[in-house]
């Protein structure tokens, strides 16, 4: 029975113990039977990993409620079901006030036991799902925002596949919102009231990813001090998102393929087969056919996952959505940081729309939050509050915006101070520069090089100076190396 693997039965009547024991064996549930409270306490102190206790109320050496009082407040306390006679219902109610899940009246049938245990298993799984969701839940997620042609097509495809149980593969660059697409599919499916469980395959170590997927039994490996159900079991009846599926090893890919084909699994260190009903959504930022050719990804697993492929468009492919997204993030972060910001200036909008956004929506989100923090007063975010790499413009773009020909949309006196040893970047604009040097790409390259020179090659400090992430800086250095700009070699290899 899903979520209930081992039961402790306490009853002084031999026939009841045997009846319940036979029932558990038919259900392939491990069971230990005892006749007294003392025996039950010894079993619990032995830490045998019980998921459920079935306790008689009236016993030769006391009341079954003593067990509940003894384990109350202890971590990972087993669920409990009380057995009582007609004349002791008040006692059973008191037991439920102490934390018992339910009670059974004598005489009872195994059908009654089966019904109560099924409800207990569902409740236990919901508690564990809620615990996992509470642990994993970050800031509130954002809806799929966009009215561009590519986003409208994507939303239509989501509407078509959401109503089915088809496995979905979402491919797209990092930061394009693949997880939001998966959430939208789940929320529009018939599984919407069931769990939506996520596992980031790239964030879990190779030694633990199998346990994360399938769970483990107590003692399965060093540190496994108690049994734990995996994400597949948590997602039973709902949807499981395998984020960045391309990051798992080939041996685990084979095990995952079996679960997808057979819809059953075994926990690490266990031998019990557990059936699961899970809809799979996978995401990747890699070209999986190339990974298959390189021997890094199983072809049969790829075809099992790629039943209904979706492409998450990059932000550069849907620039008309940038104002919508920017306003959405502005509202969100203004509320978060206690600002009264309503909009962006025209210049700020232009800069946002002209930026290439290599980090996609996630980069835009971070840029807007930074701009909100740097705008403590007023109702509009100005261009100067945006990160420096967004502010770098070519000569024609500067003129078209009516700005002064200084870098980053800063006042001339600020540029002068930076040139004389301030904290910013100097030397980006030099005398005698030709018109070719004023291109966006050239100015950006000069900015990166001068930042690295001024920080003595410290890439972390250079990235902070420019208001970009270290990952974005690495990407730009790699781009420059591929294009043959040897000035950057020492900073890439240092």
GROMACS .gro file of C-alpha atoms in nm:
model
  494
    1UNK     CA    1   0.000   0.000   0.000
    2UNK     CA    2   0.153   0.328  -0.114
    3UNK     CA    3   0.322   0.507   0.176
    4UNK     CA    4   0.250   0.234   0.437
    5UNK     CA    5   0.515  -0.038   0.441
    6UNK     CA    6   0.529  -0.158   0.800
    7UNK     CA    7   0.259  -0.182   1.070
    8UNK     CA    8   0.271  -0.250   1.443
    9UNK     CA    9  -0.040  -0.435   1.570
   10UNK     CA   10  -0.121  -0.432   1.944
   11UNK     CA   11  -0.414  -0.646   2.062
   12UNK     CA   12  -0.450  -0.903   2.338
   13UNK     CA   13  -0.684  -1.123   2.131
   14UNK     CA   14  -0.493  -1.379   1.925
   15UNK     CA   15  -0.761  -1.409   1.656
   16UNK     CA   16  -0.756  -1.034   1.590
   17UNK     CA   17  -0.377  -1.030   1.567
   18UNK     CA   18  -0.377  -1.321   1.321
   19UNK     CA   19  -0.660  -1.174   1.112
   20UNK     CA   20  -0.479  -0.842   1.075
   21UNK     CA   21  -0.147  -1.017   1.015
   22UNK     CA   22  -0.292  -1.223   0.729
   23UNK     CA   23  -0.447  -0.909   0.583
   24UNK     CA   24  -0.111  -0.729   0.589
   25UNK     CA   25   0.066  -1.025   0.427
   26UNK     CA   26  -0.187  -1.024   0.142
   27UNK     CA   27  -0.118  -0.654   0.094
   28UNK     CA   28   0.258  -0.719   0.106
   29UNK     CA   29   0.291  -0.501   0.416
   30UNK     CA   30   0.549  -0.593   0.681
   31UNK     CA   31   0.389  -0.644   1.020
   32UNK     CA   32   0.484  -0.702   1.384
   33UNK     CA   33   0.219  -0.818   1.632
   34UNK     CA   34   0.234  -0.776   2.011
   35UNK     CA   35  -0.012  -0.846   2.292
   36UNK     CA   36   0.088  -0.594   2.560
   37UNK     CA   37   0.178  -0.228   2.597
   38UNK     CA   38   0.522  -0.325   2.727
   39UNK     CA   39   0.593  -0.530   2.413
   40UNK     CA   40   0.470  -0.245   2.194
   41UNK     CA   41   0.698   0.007   2.368
   42UNK     CA   42   0.997  -0.228   2.323
   43UNK     CA   43   0.916  -0.258   1.952
   44UNK     CA   44   0.894   0.120   1.912
   45UNK     CA   45   1.213   0.181   2.109
   46UNK     CA   46   1.387  -0.061   1.873
   47UNK     CA   47   1.324   0.192   1.596
   48UNK     CA   48   1.185  -0.052   1.341
   49UNK     CA   49   1.051   0.222   1.113
   50UNK     CA   50   0.678   0.164   1.158
   51UNK     CA   51   0.452   0.371   0.935
   52UNK     CA   52   0.131   0.285   1.120
   53UNK     CA   53   0.015   0.142   1.454
   54UNK     CA   54  -0.316  -0.043   1.506
   55UNK     CA   55  -0.377  -0.029   1.882
   56UNK     CA   56  -0.642  -0.188   2.104
   57UNK     CA   57  -0.780   0.047   2.367
   58UNK     CA   58  -0.846  -0.206   2.647
   59UNK     CA   59  -0.543  -0.418   2.728
   60UNK     CA   60  -0.437  -0.635   3.025
   61UNK     CA   61  -0.158  -0.395   3.127
   62UNK     CA   62  -0.330  -0.065   3.058
   63UNK     CA   63  -0.493   0.159   2.796
   64UNK     CA   64  -0.373   0.182   2.435
   65UNK     CA   65  -0.376   0.559   2.466
   66UNK     CA   66  -0.060   0.528   2.676
   67UNK     CA   67   0.126   0.450   2.354
   68UNK     CA   68   0.001   0.772   2.197
   69UNK     CA   69   0.106   0.976   2.501
   70UNK     CA   70   0.450   0.812   2.498
   71UNK     CA   71   0.524   0.894   2.133
   72UNK     CA   72   0.352   1.234   2.123
   73UNK     CA   73   0.586   1.502   1.990
   74UNK     CA   74   0.852   1.255   1.878
   75UNK     CA   75   0.989   1.301   1.523
   76UNK     CA   76   0.842   1.072   1.254
   77UNK     CA   77   0.572   0.939   1.486
   78UNK     CA   78   0.375   0.657   1.319
   79UNK     CA   79   0.011   0.715   1.238
   80UNK     CA   80  -0.227   0.525   1.465
   81UNK     CA   81  -0.567   0.356   1.435
   82UNK     CA   82  -0.751   0.251   1.751
   83UNK     CA   83  -0.955  -0.069   1.802
   84UNK     CA   84  -1.241  -0.036   2.048
   85UNK     CA   85  -1.559  -0.207   2.165
   86UNK     CA   86  -1.906  -0.050   2.155
   87UNK     CA   87  -1.888   0.060   2.518
   88UNK     CA   88  -1.556   0.246   2.491
   89UNK     CA   89  -1.618   0.494   2.209
   90UNK     CA   90  -1.549   0.784   2.445
   91UNK     CA   91  -1.206   0.639   2.509
   92UNK     CA   92  -1.146   0.611   2.132
   93UNK     CA   93  -1.245   0.975   2.088
   94UNK     CA   94  -0.996   1.072   2.356
   95UNK     CA   95  -0.733   0.876   2.166
   96UNK     CA   96  -0.811   1.073   1.853
   97UNK     CA   97  -0.766   1.394   2.050
   98UNK     CA   98  -0.419   1.264   2.133
   99UNK     CA   99  -0.345   1.226   1.762
  100UNK     CA  100  -0.498   0.895   1.648
  101UNK     CA  101  -0.602   0.899   1.283
  102UNK     CA  102  -0.921   0.689   1.318
  103UNK     CA  103  -1.079   0.402   1.511
  104UNK     CA  104  -1.246   0.068   1.432
  105UNK     CA  105  -1.537  -0.077   1.625
  106UNK     CA  106  -1.537  -0.445   1.721
  107UNK     CA  107  -1.637  -0.669   1.555
  108UNK     CA  108  -1.495  -0.552   1.222
  109UNK     CA  109  -1.427  -0.694   0.877
  110UNK     CA  110  -1.109  -0.675   0.672
  111UNK     CA  111  -1.302  -0.459   0.424
  112UNK     CA  112  -1.339  -0.195   0.695
  113UNK     CA  113  -0.970  -0.220   0.774
  114UNK     CA  114  -0.887  -0.188   0.406
  115UNK     CA  115  -1.097   0.127   0.369
  116UNK     CA  116  -0.942   0.296   0.672
  117UNK     CA  117  -0.589   0.203   0.570
  118UNK     CA  118  -0.644   0.341   0.221
  119UNK     CA  119  -0.755   0.671   0.371
  120UNK     CA  120  -0.456   0.666   0.607
  121UNK     CA  121  -0.218   0.603   0.316
  122UNK     CA  122  -0.364   0.894   0.117
  123UNK     CA  123  -0.343   1.123   0.419
  124UNK     CA  124   0.015   1.017   0.490
  125UNK     CA  125   0.115   1.089   0.129
  126UNK     CA  126  -0.054   1.432   0.135
  127UNK     CA  127   0.136   1.523   0.453
  128UNK     CA  128   0.466   1.422   0.291
  129UNK     CA  129   0.383   1.604  -0.031
  130UNK     CA  130   0.299   1.918   0.165
  131UNK     CA  131   0.627   1.888   0.353
  132UNK     CA  132   0.821   1.861   0.028
  133UNK     CA  133   0.632   2.147  -0.135
  134UNK     CA  134   0.687   2.367   0.169
  135UNK     CA  135   1.057   2.285   0.158
  136UNK     CA  136   1.095   2.346  -0.215
  137UNK     CA  137   0.864   2.644  -0.256
  138UNK     CA  138   1.056   2.958  -0.337
  139UNK     CA  139   0.901   3.291  -0.424
  140UNK     CA  140   0.558   3.279  -0.578
  141UNK     CA  141   0.572   3.168  -0.938
  142UNK     CA  142   0.475   3.387  -1.230
  143UNK     CA  143   0.215   3.311  -1.496
  144UNK     CA  144   0.310   3.265  -1.858
  145UNK     CA  145   0.321   3.625  -1.981
  146UNK     CA  146   0.343   3.716  -2.347
  147UNK     CA  147   0.137   3.810  -2.651
  148UNK     CA  148   0.404   3.757  -2.916
  149UNK     CA  149   0.340   3.513  -3.198
  150UNK     CA  150   0.574   3.250  -3.053
  151UNK     CA  151   0.409   3.271  -2.710
  152UNK     CA  152   0.056   3.252  -2.851
  153UNK     CA  153   0.153   2.937  -3.045
  154UNK     CA  154   0.309   2.792  -2.731
  155UNK     CA  155  -0.005   2.861  -2.526
  156UNK     CA  156  -0.219   2.691  -2.793
  157UNK     CA  157   0.003   2.381  -2.779
  158UNK     CA  158  -0.012   2.380  -2.399
  159UNK     CA  159  -0.392   2.389  -2.418
  160UNK     CA  160  -0.390   2.089  -2.652
  161UNK     CA  161  -0.156   1.866  -2.452
  162UNK     CA  162  -0.262   1.967  -2.099
  163UNK     CA  163  -0.591   1.776  -2.120
  164UNK     CA  164  -0.407   1.451  -2.200
  165UNK     CA  165  -0.165   1.235  -2.003
  166UNK     CA  166   0.103   1.254  -2.273
  167UNK     CA  167   0.465   1.286  -2.164
  168UNK     CA  168   0.603   1.629  -2.255
  169UNK     CA  169   0.960   1.735  -2.332
  170UNK     CA  170   1.029   2.108  -2.302
  171UNK     CA  171   1.346   2.234  -2.469
  172UNK     CA  172   1.483   2.585  -2.433
  173UNK     CA  173   1.769   2.803  -2.319
  174UNK     CA  174   1.836   2.861  -1.950
  175UNK     CA  175   1.607   3.126  -1.803
  176UNK     CA  176   1.327   3.102  -2.062
  177UNK     CA  177   1.064   2.974  -1.815
  178UNK     CA  178   1.052   2.600  -1.887
  179UNK     CA  179   0.930   2.530  -1.534
  180UNK     CA  180   0.643   2.778  -1.576
  181UNK     CA  181   0.537   2.593  -1.891
  182UNK     CA  182   0.534   2.266  -1.695
  183UNK     CA  183   0.326   2.427  -1.420
  184UNK     CA  184   0.080   2.560  -1.677
  185UNK     CA  185   0.038   2.211  -1.825
  186UNK     CA  186  -0.031   2.065  -1.481
  187UNK     CA  187  -0.271   2.341  -1.378
  188UNK     CA  188  -0.478   2.293  -1.694
  189UNK     CA  189  -0.488   1.912  -1.667
  190UNK     CA  190  -0.730   1.677  -1.492
  191UNK     CA  191  -0.448   1.621  -1.239
  192UNK     CA  192  -0.457   1.984  -1.123
  193UNK     CA  193  -0.581   1.885  -0.775
  194UNK     CA  194  -0.303   1.628  -0.736
  195UNK     CA  195   0.062   1.692  -0.648
  196UNK     CA  196   0.300   1.879  -0.878
  197UNK     CA  197   0.645   1.760  -0.773
  198UNK     CA  198   0.977   1.891  -0.905
  199UNK     CA  199   1.324   1.743  -0.903
  200UNK     CA  200   1.619   1.940  -1.038
  201UNK     CA  201   1.842   1.673  -1.187
  202UNK     CA  202   2.135   1.916  -1.214
  203UNK     CA  203   2.117   2.024  -0.849
  204UNK     CA  204   2.127   1.680  -0.684
  205UNK     CA  205   2.457   1.496  -0.649
  206UNK     CA  206   2.511   1.179  -0.852
  207UNK     CA  207   2.523   0.968  -0.535
  208UNK     CA  208   2.181   1.087  -0.415
  209UNK     CA  209   1.980   1.133  -0.734
  210UNK     CA  210   1.853   0.774  -0.742
  211UNK     CA  211   1.727   0.806  -0.385
  212UNK     CA  212   1.569   1.140  -0.477
  213UNK     CA  213   1.381   0.972  -0.762
  214UNK     CA  214   1.279   0.643  -0.603
  215UNK     CA  215   1.324   0.685  -0.228
  216UNK     CA  216   1.525   0.455  -0.001
  217UNK     CA  217   1.488   0.215   0.288
  218UNK     CA  218   1.650   0.264   0.625
  219UNK     CA  219   2.012   0.151   0.614
  220UNK     CA  220   2.026   0.147   0.233
  221UNK     CA  221   2.344   0.358   0.246
  222UNK     CA  222   2.551   0.556   0.492
  223UNK     CA  223   2.335   0.829   0.640
  224UNK     CA  224   2.002   0.660   0.559
  225UNK     CA  225   1.882   0.662   0.919
  226UNK     CA  226   1.518   0.625   0.819
  227UNK     CA  227   1.309   0.525   0.520
  228UNK     CA  228   1.216   0.801   0.275
  229UNK     CA  229   0.976   0.799  -0.016
  230UNK     CA  230   1.101   0.944  -0.344
  231UNK     CA  231   0.961   1.204  -0.580
  232UNK     CA  232   0.784   0.944  -0.796
  233UNK     CA  233   0.580   0.825  -0.497
  234UNK     CA  234   0.513   1.181  -0.382
  235UNK     CA  235   0.379   1.263  -0.728
  236UNK     CA  236   0.149   0.959  -0.746
  237UNK     CA  237  -0.172   1.065  -0.919
  238UNK     CA  238  -0.018   1.397  -1.022
  239UNK     CA  239   0.268   1.535  -1.228
  240UNK     CA  240   0.645   1.495  -1.190
  241UNK     CA  241   0.876   1.755  -1.343
  242UNK     CA  242   1.223   1.620  -1.427
  243UNK     CA  243   1.410   1.947  -1.466
  244UNK     CA  244   1.729   1.933  -1.678
  245UNK     CA  245   1.685   1.561  -1.747
  246UNK     CA  246   2.001   1.556  -1.962
  247UNK     CA  247   2.216   1.581  -1.646
  248UNK     CA  248   2.149   1.229  -1.513
  249UNK     CA  249   2.396   0.945  -1.568
  250UNK     CA  250   2.348   0.659  -1.814
  251UNK     CA  251   2.291   0.393  -1.540
  252UNK     CA  252   2.014   0.602  -1.386
  253UNK     CA  253   1.868   0.668  -1.732
  254UNK     CA  254   1.819   0.290  -1.768
  255UNK     CA  255   1.636   0.270  -1.434
  256UNK     CA  256   1.424   0.572  -1.521
  257UNK     CA  257   1.328   0.411  -1.852
  258UNK     CA  258   1.203   0.101  -1.669
  259UNK     CA  259   0.984   0.311  -1.437
  260UNK     CA  260   0.836   0.499  -1.732
  261UNK     CA  261   0.763   0.174  -1.916
  262UNK     CA  262   0.638  -0.040  -1.627
  263UNK     CA  263   0.495   0.237  -1.404
  264UNK     CA  264   0.649   0.070  -1.103
  265UNK     CA  265   0.966   0.111  -0.896
  266UNK     CA  266   1.165  -0.019  -0.602
  267UNK     CA  267   1.320   0.201  -0.337
  268UNK     CA  268   1.697   0.198  -0.299
  269UNK     CA  269   1.781  -0.088  -0.064
  270UNK     CA  270   1.430  -0.235  -0.090
  271UNK     CA  271   1.274  -0.526  -0.276
  272UNK     CA  272   0.908  -0.427  -0.270
  273UNK     CA  273   0.757  -0.325  -0.605
  274UNK     CA  274   0.558  -0.002  -0.581
  275UNK     CA  275   0.316   0.097  -0.857
  276UNK     CA  276   0.281   0.466  -0.940
  277UNK     CA  277   0.054   0.673  -1.164
  278UNK     CA  278   0.258   0.977  -1.263
  279UNK     CA  279   0.253   1.211  -1.560
  280UNK     CA  280   0.607   1.303  -1.664
  281UNK     CA  281   0.723   1.643  -1.791
  282UNK     CA  282   1.094   1.677  -1.867
  283UNK     CA  283   1.301   1.984  -1.951
  284UNK     CA  284   1.645   2.034  -2.102
  285UNK     CA  285   1.861   2.315  -2.237
  286UNK     CA  286   2.071   2.074  -2.443
  287UNK     CA  287   2.042   1.938  -2.796
  288UNK     CA  288   1.954   1.582  -2.693
  289UNK     CA  289   1.999   1.428  -3.040
  290UNK     CA  290   2.360   1.550  -3.026
  291UNK     CA  291   2.392   1.404  -2.675
  292UNK     CA  292   2.264   1.073  -2.813
  293UNK     CA  293   2.527   1.079  -3.090
  294UNK     CA  294   2.793   1.151  -2.827
  295UNK     CA  295   2.679   0.852  -2.619
  296UNK     CA  296   2.567   1.074  -2.331
  297UNK     CA  297   2.192   1.009  -2.351
  298UNK     CA  298   1.992   0.695  -2.424
  299UNK     CA  299   1.801   0.704  -2.749
  300UNK     CA  300   1.518   0.483  -2.614
  301UNK     CA  301   1.471   0.714  -2.315
  302UNK     CA  302   1.468   1.017  -2.545
  303UNK     CA  303   1.185   0.869  -2.754
  304UNK     CA  304   0.998   0.775  -2.435
  305UNK     CA  305   1.019   1.135  -2.311
  306UNK     CA  306   0.984   1.321  -2.639
  307UNK     CA  307   0.622   1.221  -2.702
  308UNK     CA  308   0.504   1.582  -2.722
  309UNK     CA  309   0.794   1.827  -2.768
  310UNK     CA  310   0.759   2.195  -2.682
  311UNK     CA  311   1.006   2.477  -2.745
  312UNK     CA  312   1.040   2.754  -2.489
  313UNK     CA  313   1.137   3.060  -2.697
  314UNK     CA  314   1.428   3.279  -2.593
  315UNK     CA  315   1.355   3.638  -2.495
  316UNK     CA  316   1.542   3.764  -2.803
  317UNK     CA  317   1.285   3.578  -3.015
  318UNK     CA  318   0.993   3.757  -2.850
  319UNK     CA  319   1.114   4.107  -2.779
  320UNK     CA  320   0.763   4.248  -2.815
  321UNK     CA  321   0.687   4.078  -2.479
  322UNK     CA  322   0.962   4.267  -2.294
  323UNK     CA  323   0.741   4.564  -2.187
  324UNK     CA  324   0.473   4.324  -2.054
  325UNK     CA  325   0.728   4.124  -1.858
  326UNK     CA  326   0.907   4.434  -1.733
  327UNK     CA  327   0.584   4.586  -1.597
  328UNK     CA  328   0.492   4.256  -1.434
  329UNK     CA  329   0.827   4.235  -1.254
  330UNK     CA  330   0.810   4.604  -1.167
  331UNK     CA  331   0.478   4.552  -0.988
  332UNK     CA  332   0.609   4.244  -0.810
  333UNK     CA  333   0.935   4.394  -0.686
  334UNK     CA  334   0.787   4.733  -0.603
  335UNK     CA  335   0.555   4.553  -0.363
  336UNK     CA  336   0.839   4.338  -0.229
  337UNK     CA  337   1.078   4.628  -0.165
  338UNK     CA  338   0.827   4.890  -0.055
  339UNK     CA  339   0.847   5.117  -0.359
  340UNK     CA  340   0.575   5.318  -0.532
  341UNK     CA  341   0.701   5.264  -0.887
  342UNK     CA  342   0.440   5.262  -1.163
  343UNK     CA  343   0.633   5.250  -1.491
  344UNK     CA  344   0.961   5.299  -1.678
  345UNK     CA  345   1.083   5.605  -1.863
  346UNK     CA  346   1.079   5.596  -2.243
  347UNK     CA  347   1.459   5.570  -2.249
  348UNK     CA  348   1.451   5.276  -2.008
  349UNK     CA  349   1.198   5.093  -2.226
  350UNK     CA  350   1.418   5.150  -2.531
  351UNK     CA  351   1.724   5.012  -2.355
  352UNK     CA  352   1.531   4.707  -2.236
  353UNK     CA  353   1.401   4.632  -2.584
  354UNK     CA  354   1.743   4.674  -2.750
  355UNK     CA  355   1.935   4.449  -2.511
  356UNK     CA  356   2.017   4.097  -2.637
  357UNK     CA  357   1.918   3.923  -2.307
  358UNK     CA  358   2.150   3.620  -2.315
  359UNK     CA  359   2.010   3.522  -1.975
  360UNK     CA  360   1.652   3.546  -2.106
  361UNK     CA  361   1.357   3.617  -1.875
  362UNK     CA  362   1.558   3.537  -1.564
  363UNK     CA  363   1.813   3.805  -1.657
  364UNK     CA  364   1.531   4.053  -1.719
  365UNK     CA  365   1.376   3.967  -1.384
  366UNK     CA  366   1.706   4.028  -1.203
  367UNK     CA  367   1.766   4.354  -1.392
  368UNK     CA  368   1.423   4.487  -1.293
  369UNK     CA  369   1.467   4.396  -0.928
  370UNK     CA  370   1.805   4.572  -0.922
  371UNK     CA  371   1.653   4.878  -1.088
  372UNK     CA  372   1.371   4.888  -0.833
  373UNK     CA  373   1.621   4.874  -0.546
  374UNK     CA  374   1.821   5.160  -0.702
  375UNK     CA  375   1.509   5.377  -0.742
  376UNK     CA  376   1.401   5.466  -0.386
  377UNK     CA  377   1.184   5.761  -0.488
  378UNK     CA  378   0.953   5.871  -0.767
  379UNK     CA  379   0.714   5.668  -0.980
  380UNK     CA  380   0.933   5.580  -1.279
  381UNK     CA  381   1.246   5.370  -1.327
  382UNK     CA  382   1.504   5.563  -1.530
  383UNK     CA  383   1.759   5.426  -1.774
  384UNK     CA  384   2.046   5.498  -1.533
  385UNK     CA  385   1.903   5.246  -1.281
  386UNK     CA  386   1.949   4.958  -1.525
  387UNK     CA  387   2.263   4.738  -1.522
  388UNK     CA  388   2.564   4.881  -1.705
  389UNK     CA  389   2.575   4.621  -1.982
  390UNK     CA  390   2.216   4.717  -2.075
  391UNK     CA  391   2.308   5.086  -2.084
  392UNK     CA  392   2.595   5.055  -2.336
  393UNK     CA  393   2.479   5.199  -2.669
  394UNK     CA  394   2.626   5.282  -3.006
  395UNK     CA  395   2.663   5.645  -3.128
  396UNK     CA  396   2.354   5.636  -3.349
  397UNK     CA  397   2.143   5.485  -3.072
  398UNK     CA  398   2.263   5.749  -2.826
  399UNK     CA  399   2.173   6.025  -3.069
  400UNK     CA  400   1.832   5.874  -3.147
  401UNK     CA  401   1.750   5.871  -2.776
  402UNK     CA  402   1.865   6.229  -2.728
  403UNK     CA  403   2.131   6.129  -2.476
  404UNK     CA  404   2.474   6.282  -2.421
  405UNK     CA  405   2.761   6.084  -2.578
  406UNK     CA  406   2.885   5.935  -2.253
  407UNK     CA  407   2.887   5.570  -2.149
  408UNK     CA  408   2.604   5.408  -1.955
  409UNK     CA  409   2.379   5.714  -1.969
  410UNK     CA  410   2.576   5.876  -1.685
  411UNK     CA  411   2.639   6.252  -1.638
  412UNK     CA  412   2.963   6.383  -1.789
  413UNK     CA  413   3.105   6.474  -1.447
  414UNK     CA  414   3.045   6.116  -1.335
  415UNK     CA  415   3.242   5.989  -1.634
  416UNK     CA  416   3.527   6.225  -1.551
  417UNK     CA  417   3.539   6.108  -1.192
  418UNK     CA  418   3.547   5.749  -1.305
  419UNK     CA  419   3.835   5.826  -1.541
  420UNK     CA  420   4.032   5.966  -1.248
  421UNK     CA  421   4.034   5.648  -1.043
  422UNK     CA  422   3.679   5.615  -0.913
  423UNK     CA  423   3.507   5.287  -0.847
  424UNK     CA  424   3.360   5.255  -1.194
  425UNK     CA  425   3.505   5.158  -1.533
  426UNK     CA  426   3.737   5.404  -1.707
  427UNK     CA  427   3.874   5.410  -2.058
  428UNK     CA  428   3.567   5.278  -2.239
  429UNK     CA  429   3.546   5.593  -2.449
  430UNK     CA  430   3.875   5.722  -2.584
  431UNK     CA  431   3.978   6.008  -2.811
  432UNK     CA  432   4.022   5.923  -3.179
  433UNK     CA  433   3.772   5.636  -3.177
  434UNK     CA  434   3.634   5.565  -3.525
  435UNK     CA  435   3.264   5.519  -3.596
  436UNK     CA  436   3.322   5.141  -3.611
  437UNK     CA  437   3.430   5.154  -3.246
  438UNK     CA  438   3.089   5.289  -3.143
  439UNK     CA  439   2.895   4.974  -3.227
  440UNK     CA  440   2.712   4.803  -2.942
  441UNK     CA  441   2.933   4.495  -2.968
  442UNK     CA  442   3.254   4.699  -2.969
  443UNK     CA  443   3.149   4.913  -2.673
  444UNK     CA  444   3.044   4.608  -2.477
  445UNK     CA  445   3.378   4.438  -2.549
  446UNK     CA  446   3.569   4.749  -2.439
  447UNK     CA  447   3.362   4.763  -2.121
  448UNK     CA  448   3.439   4.402  -2.033
  449UNK     CA  449   3.812   4.440  -2.107
  450UNK     CA  450   3.849   4.761  -1.904
  451UNK     CA  451   3.658   4.609  -1.612
  452UNK     CA  452   3.895   4.312  -1.606
  453UNK     CA  453   4.201   4.536  -1.629
  454UNK     CA  454   4.082   4.758  -1.344
  455UNK     CA  455   4.017   4.457  -1.120
  456UNK     CA  456   4.349   4.291  -1.210
  457UNK     CA  457   4.167   4.005  -1.377
  458UNK     CA  458   3.930   3.937  -1.086
  459UNK     CA  459   3.626   3.818  -1.280
  460UNK     CA  460   3.390   3.826  -0.981
  461UNK     CA  461   3.469   4.191  -0.907
  462UNK     CA  462   3.453   4.279  -1.276
  463UNK     CA  463   3.108   4.124  -1.306
  464UNK     CA  464   2.989   4.314  -0.997
  465UNK     CA  465   3.127   4.639  -1.139
  466UNK     CA  466   2.930   4.591  -1.461
  467UNK     CA  467   2.614   4.477  -1.284
  468UNK     CA  468   2.606   4.135  -1.450
  469UNK     CA  469   2.636   3.779  -1.319
  470UNK     CA  470   2.965   3.591  -1.323
  471UNK     CA  471   2.802   3.338  -1.552
  472UNK     CA  472   2.715   3.609  -1.806
  473UNK     CA  473   3.075   3.730  -1.794
  474UNK     CA  474   3.205   3.378  -1.860
  475UNK     CA  475   2.968   3.345  -2.156
  476UNK     CA  476   3.091   3.672  -2.304
  477UNK     CA  477   3.458   3.573  -2.257
  478UNK     CA  478   3.393   3.246  -2.437
  479UNK     CA  479   3.221   3.434  -2.720
  480UNK     CA  480   3.519   3.669  -2.755
  481UNK     CA  481   3.761   3.376  -2.760
  482UNK     CA  482   3.564   3.203  -3.036
  483UNK     CA  483   3.572   3.525  -3.240
  484UNK     CA  484   3.950   3.546  -3.204
  485UNK     CA  485   3.985   3.838  -2.961
  486UNK     CA  486   4.310   3.726  -2.798
  487UNK     CA  487   4.305   4.014  -2.543
  488UNK     CA  488   4.064   3.805  -2.334
  489UNK     CA  489   4.259   3.475  -2.332
  490UNK     CA  490   4.444   3.544  -2.009
  491UNK     CA  491   4.121   3.630  -1.827
  492UNK     CA  492   3.942   3.319  -1.948
  493UNK     CA  493   4.223   3.084  -1.849
  494UNK     CA  494   4.326   3.249  -1.525
   0.00000   0.00000   0.00000
